[in-house]
């Protein structure tokens, strides 16, 4: 049973749609992350939040907009996506921002996103 | 910029065999290194975390070693089982939280 829950598990949307991905963690962690996993490519870090503040944006296009209202919830708002944005989007959390702490990251099962 | 390479990309072994997965990274200024497994259609499960000051970590049939100065880590799996079939990912953490390799896809044949 994962302590990080992502919804929806699957999402199909057109390029002009607006949708949001949700991540919730029940582990009492203070850092949360969004990753993108495309076929045949390594996981790519997108955003990092530490104590609700965004600490990293890995040159992500503005059509992806993260939101972290509190330490337990993380959203990824999607708008005017492209076919190449189709991927598995993974959320993770850790006690503190990885690199400042030796606590492991815990991952959700991801949202499989398909852009038509 | 940290780059991570995992060899082999894929591996198929008979049940019961001991095996080694390799991970190399270009920037040795890391804080720690994590090994994960990923099952098809699932997220990542953390297996082991090795701090930069440590040489190895063990959990059950898994043993991970770290040679920070040479930029290498290995994951040793003893007495492999079909349930070990998955993709194994290594990820060092430093200035960038986690940088992932492409993984090694392991199949253990009964």
Short mmCIF file of C-alpha atoms in Angstrom, two decimals:
data_model
loop_
_atom_site.label_atom_id
_atom_site.label_comp_id
_atom_site.label_asym_id
_atom_site.label_seq_id
_atom_site.Cartn_x
_atom_site.Cartn_y
_atom_site.Cartn_z
CA UNK A 1 0.00 0.00 0.00
CA UNK A 2 1.48 3.29 -1.07
CA UNK A 3 1.46 6.36 1.16
CA UNK A 4 1.38 8.52 -1.98
CA UNK A 5 -1.88 8.52 -3.91
CA UNK A 6 -2.28 9.89 -7.41
CA UNK A 7 -5.51 10.55 -9.28
CA UNK A 8 -6.64 9.90 -11.88
CA UNK A 9 -4.68 6.78 -12.84
CA UNK A 10 -5.40 7.32 -16.50
CA UNK A 11 -6.28 10.48 -18.42
CA UNK A 12 -7.00 11.05 -22.09
CA UNK A 13 -7.36 14.63 -23.20
CA UNK A 14 -7.35 16.75 -26.30
CA UNK A 15 -4.76 19.40 -26.91
CA UNK A 16 -7.15 22.22 -26.07
CA UNK A 17 -8.45 20.75 -22.82
CA UNK A 18 -7.59 21.84 -19.30
CA UNK A 19 -7.18 19.15 -16.67
CA UNK A 20 -5.39 18.66 -13.36
CA UNK A 21 -3.45 15.81 -11.83
CA UNK A 22 -3.65 15.34 -8.08
CA UNK A 23 -1.18 13.89 -5.62
CA UNK A 24 -1.73 13.34 -1.92
CA UNK A 25 0.70 11.93 0.62
CA UNK A 26 -0.15 10.62 4.05
CA UNK A 27 3.42 10.27 5.28
CA UNK A 28 3.91 13.60 6.98
CA UNK A 29 6.58 14.58 4.46
CA UNK A 30 7.57 18.15 3.69
CA UNK A 31 8.95 17.80 0.17
CA UNK A 32 7.00 16.80 -2.92
CA UNK A 33 8.07 16.23 -6.51
CA UNK A 34 6.66 15.84 -10.00
CA UNK A 35 8.44 13.58 -12.50
CA UNK A 36 7.76 12.73 -16.13
CA UNK A 37 8.49 9.24 -17.45
CA UNK A 38 8.41 8.88 -21.24
CA UNK A 39 8.99 5.68 -23.14
CA UNK A 40 12.68 4.79 -23.45
CA UNK A 41 13.82 7.87 -21.53
CA UNK A 42 14.96 8.25 -17.92
CA UNK A 43 12.65 9.79 -15.38
CA UNK A 44 12.85 13.54 -15.63
CA UNK A 45 12.42 15.78 -12.61
CA UNK A 46 9.91 18.54 -13.31
CA UNK A 47 9.23 20.43 -10.07
CA UNK A 48 10.25 20.31 -6.43
CA UNK A 49 8.35 21.79 -3.50
CA UNK A 50 9.82 22.02 -0.03
CA UNK A 51 7.54 23.19 2.79
CA UNK A 52 5.00 24.34 0.15
CA UNK A 53 7.53 26.54 -1.63
CA UNK A 54 8.69 25.72 -5.14
CA UNK A 55 12.43 25.23 -5.02
CA UNK A 56 13.05 23.85 -8.48
CA UNK A 57 11.54 24.12 -11.95
CA UNK A 58 13.54 22.00 -14.36
CA UNK A 59 12.87 24.21 -17.41
CA UNK A 60 9.34 22.87 -17.72
CA UNK A 61 7.08 24.51 -20.35
CA UNK A 62 4.47 26.86 -18.95
CA UNK A 63 1.65 24.61 -20.18
CA UNK A 64 2.44 22.64 -17.00
CA UNK A 65 1.55 24.60 -13.88
CA UNK A 66 2.16 23.10 -10.42
CA UNK A 67 0.35 24.03 -7.25
CA UNK A 68 1.13 23.02 -3.68
CA UNK A 69 -1.55 24.33 -1.30
CA UNK A 70 -0.11 22.44 1.69
CA UNK A 71 2.58 19.88 2.41
CA UNK A 72 0.20 16.97 1.81
CA UNK A 73 -1.18 17.93 -1.59
CA UNK A 74 0.37 18.64 -4.95
CA UNK A 75 -1.37 19.40 -8.21
CA UNK A 76 -0.22 19.63 -11.79
CA UNK A 77 -2.49 21.78 -13.93
CA UNK A 78 -2.39 20.98 -17.63
CA UNK A 79 -3.32 23.36 -20.44
CA UNK A 80 -2.85 23.19 -24.21
CA UNK A 81 -0.65 20.12 -24.12
CA UNK A 82 1.16 18.58 -27.08
CA UNK A 83 1.23 14.93 -28.21
CA UNK A 84 4.82 14.63 -26.96
CA UNK A 85 3.53 15.33 -23.45
CA UNK A 86 1.96 11.87 -23.39
CA UNK A 87 3.77 10.04 -20.59
CA UNK A 88 3.50 8.63 -17.09
CA UNK A 89 3.53 11.45 -14.54
CA UNK A 90 4.83 10.41 -11.15
CA UNK A 91 4.54 12.20 -7.86
CA UNK A 92 6.91 11.57 -4.97
CA UNK A 93 7.50 12.82 -1.46
CA UNK A 94 10.27 12.75 1.10
CA UNK A 95 10.78 14.00 4.63
CA UNK A 96 12.89 16.87 3.35
CA UNK A 97 14.17 17.88 -0.06
CA UNK A 98 16.37 15.05 -1.30
CA UNK A 99 19.98 16.13 -1.16
CA UNK A 100 19.46 17.80 2.21
CA UNK A 101 18.27 14.59 3.84
CA UNK A 102 19.06 10.90 3.81
CA UNK A 103 15.44 9.88 3.86
CA UNK A 104 14.21 8.03 0.76
CA UNK A 105 11.65 9.27 -1.72
CA UNK A 106 8.30 7.52 -1.85
CA UNK A 107 6.44 7.38 -5.16
CA UNK A 108 2.84 7.14 -6.21
CA UNK A 109 1.69 4.83 -9.00
CA UNK A 110 1.45 7.69 -11.46
CA UNK A 111 -1.07 9.08 -13.93
CA UNK A 112 -0.85 7.71 -17.47
CA UNK A 113 -1.57 10.72 -19.67
CA UNK A 114 -2.45 10.43 -23.35
CA UNK A 115 -2.81 13.53 -25.52
CA UNK A 116 -4.93 13.13 -28.64
CA UNK B 1 25.28 17.94 -15.11
CA UNK B 2 24.87 14.51 -13.55
CA UNK B 3 24.47 11.62 -15.99
CA UNK B 4 23.62 8.09 -14.95
CA UNK B 5 24.25 4.92 -16.94
CA UNK B 6 22.93 1.49 -16.09
CA UNK B 7 24.33 -1.71 -17.53
CA UNK B 8 22.97 -4.03 -18.76
CA UNK B 9 19.80 -2.51 -20.19
CA UNK B 10 18.08 -5.89 -19.97
CA UNK B 11 18.89 -9.18 -18.30
CA UNK B 12 17.22 -12.59 -18.32
CA UNK B 13 18.32 -15.22 -15.82
CA UNK B 14 17.04 -18.58 -14.53
CA UNK B 15 15.53 -18.69 -11.08
CA UNK B 16 18.06 -19.13 -8.27
CA UNK B 17 20.90 -17.32 -9.97
CA UNK B 18 22.85 -14.55 -8.24
CA UNK B 19 23.16 -11.39 -10.30
CA UNK B 20 24.71 -7.94 -10.32
CA UNK B 21 23.28 -4.74 -11.76
CA UNK B 22 25.63 -1.87 -12.47
CA UNK B 23 25.18 1.87 -12.18
CA UNK B 24 27.69 4.60 -12.99
CA UNK B 25 27.39 8.35 -12.55
CA UNK B 26 29.53 11.23 -13.76
CA UNK B 27 29.44 13.65 -10.80
CA UNK B 28 30.82 12.10 -7.62
CA UNK B 29 29.61 15.00 -5.45
CA UNK B 30 26.55 13.12 -4.30
CA UNK B 31 24.73 13.07 -1.00
CA UNK B 32 23.30 9.60 -1.35
CA UNK B 33 22.18 7.05 -3.93
CA UNK B 34 18.91 5.17 -4.08
CA UNK B 35 17.98 1.94 -5.82
CA UNK B 36 14.37 1.48 -6.87
CA UNK B 37 12.32 -1.17 -8.59
CA UNK B 38 9.46 -0.41 -10.92
CA UNK B 39 6.82 -2.94 -11.91
CA UNK B 40 4.94 -2.44 -15.20
CA UNK B 41 2.34 0.32 -14.95
CA UNK B 42 3.37 1.14 -11.40
CA UNK B 43 5.36 3.74 -9.56
CA UNK B 44 8.77 3.25 -8.00
CA UNK B 45 9.45 1.30 -4.84
CA UNK B 46 12.52 2.31 -2.85
CA UNK B 47 14.79 -0.68 -2.19
CA UNK B 48 17.92 0.73 -0.62
CA UNK B 49 19.44 4.13 0.13
CA UNK B 50 23.19 4.42 0.58
CA UNK B 51 24.57 7.55 2.17
CA UNK B 52 27.70 9.03 0.63
CA UNK B 53 29.69 8.07 3.73
CA UNK B 54 28.64 4.42 3.48
CA UNK B 55 30.10 1.62 1.35
CA UNK B 56 27.11 -0.69 1.29
CA UNK B 57 23.59 -1.40 2.46
CA UNK B 58 21.77 -4.70 2.77
CA UNK B 59 18.12 -5.63 2.84
CA UNK B 60 17.23 -9.29 2.71
CA UNK B 61 18.58 -10.76 -0.54
CA UNK B 62 19.64 -7.33 -1.80
CA UNK B 63 23.01 -5.73 -1.28
CA UNK B 64 23.97 -2.38 -2.74
CA UNK B 65 27.50 -1.02 -2.77
CA UNK B 66 28.75 2.48 -3.45
CA UNK B 67 32.17 3.63 -4.65
CA UNK B 68 31.61 7.36 -4.68
CA UNK B 69 35.07 8.35 -5.86
CA UNK B 70 34.82 6.20 -8.98
CA UNK B 71 31.16 7.04 -9.57
CA UNK B 72 29.86 3.48 -9.34
CA UNK B 73 27.21 1.51 -7.52
CA UNK B 74 26.16 -2.09 -7.83
CA UNK B 75 23.02 -3.91 -6.76
CA UNK B 76 23.56 -7.58 -5.95
CA UNK B 77 20.51 -9.84 -5.89
CA UNK B 78 21.02 -13.26 -4.33
CA UNK B 79 19.02 -16.37 -5.22
CA UNK B 80 16.81 -14.56 -7.72
CA UNK B 81 13.10 -15.36 -7.86
CA UNK B 82 10.43 -14.75 -10.54
CA UNK B 83 8.95 -12.09 -8.26
CA UNK B 84 12.16 -10.11 -8.70
CA UNK B 85 11.24 -9.46 -12.33
CA UNK B 86 10.97 -5.70 -12.73
CA UNK B 87 12.94 -2.69 -13.91
CA UNK B 88 15.65 -1.59 -11.48
CA UNK B 89 16.63 2.06 -11.35
CA UNK B 90 19.49 3.80 -9.61
CA UNK B 91 19.41 7.47 -8.74
CA UNK B 92 22.16 9.52 -7.11
CA UNK B 93 21.13 12.65 -5.24
CA UNK B 94 23.16 15.80 -4.83
CA UNK B 95 22.47 19.35 -5.96
CA UNK B 96 19.66 17.85 -8.04
CA UNK B 97 17.37 15.72 -5.86
CA UNK B 98 17.46 12.50 -7.87
CA UNK B 99 18.90 11.85 -11.32
CA UNK B 100 17.79 8.57 -12.84
CA UNK B 101 19.31 6.12 -15.24
CA UNK B 102 17.23 4.31 -17.85
CA UNK B 103 17.16 1.22 -15.69
CA UNK B 104 17.88 -2.48 -16.08
CA UNK B 105 14.91 -4.64 -17.04
CA UNK B 106 15.26 -7.95 -15.22
CA UNK B 107 13.40 -11.15 -16.08
CA UNK B 108 13.79 -14.14 -13.79
CA UNK B 109 12.61 -17.31 -15.47
CA UNK B 110 11.07 -20.09 -13.36
#
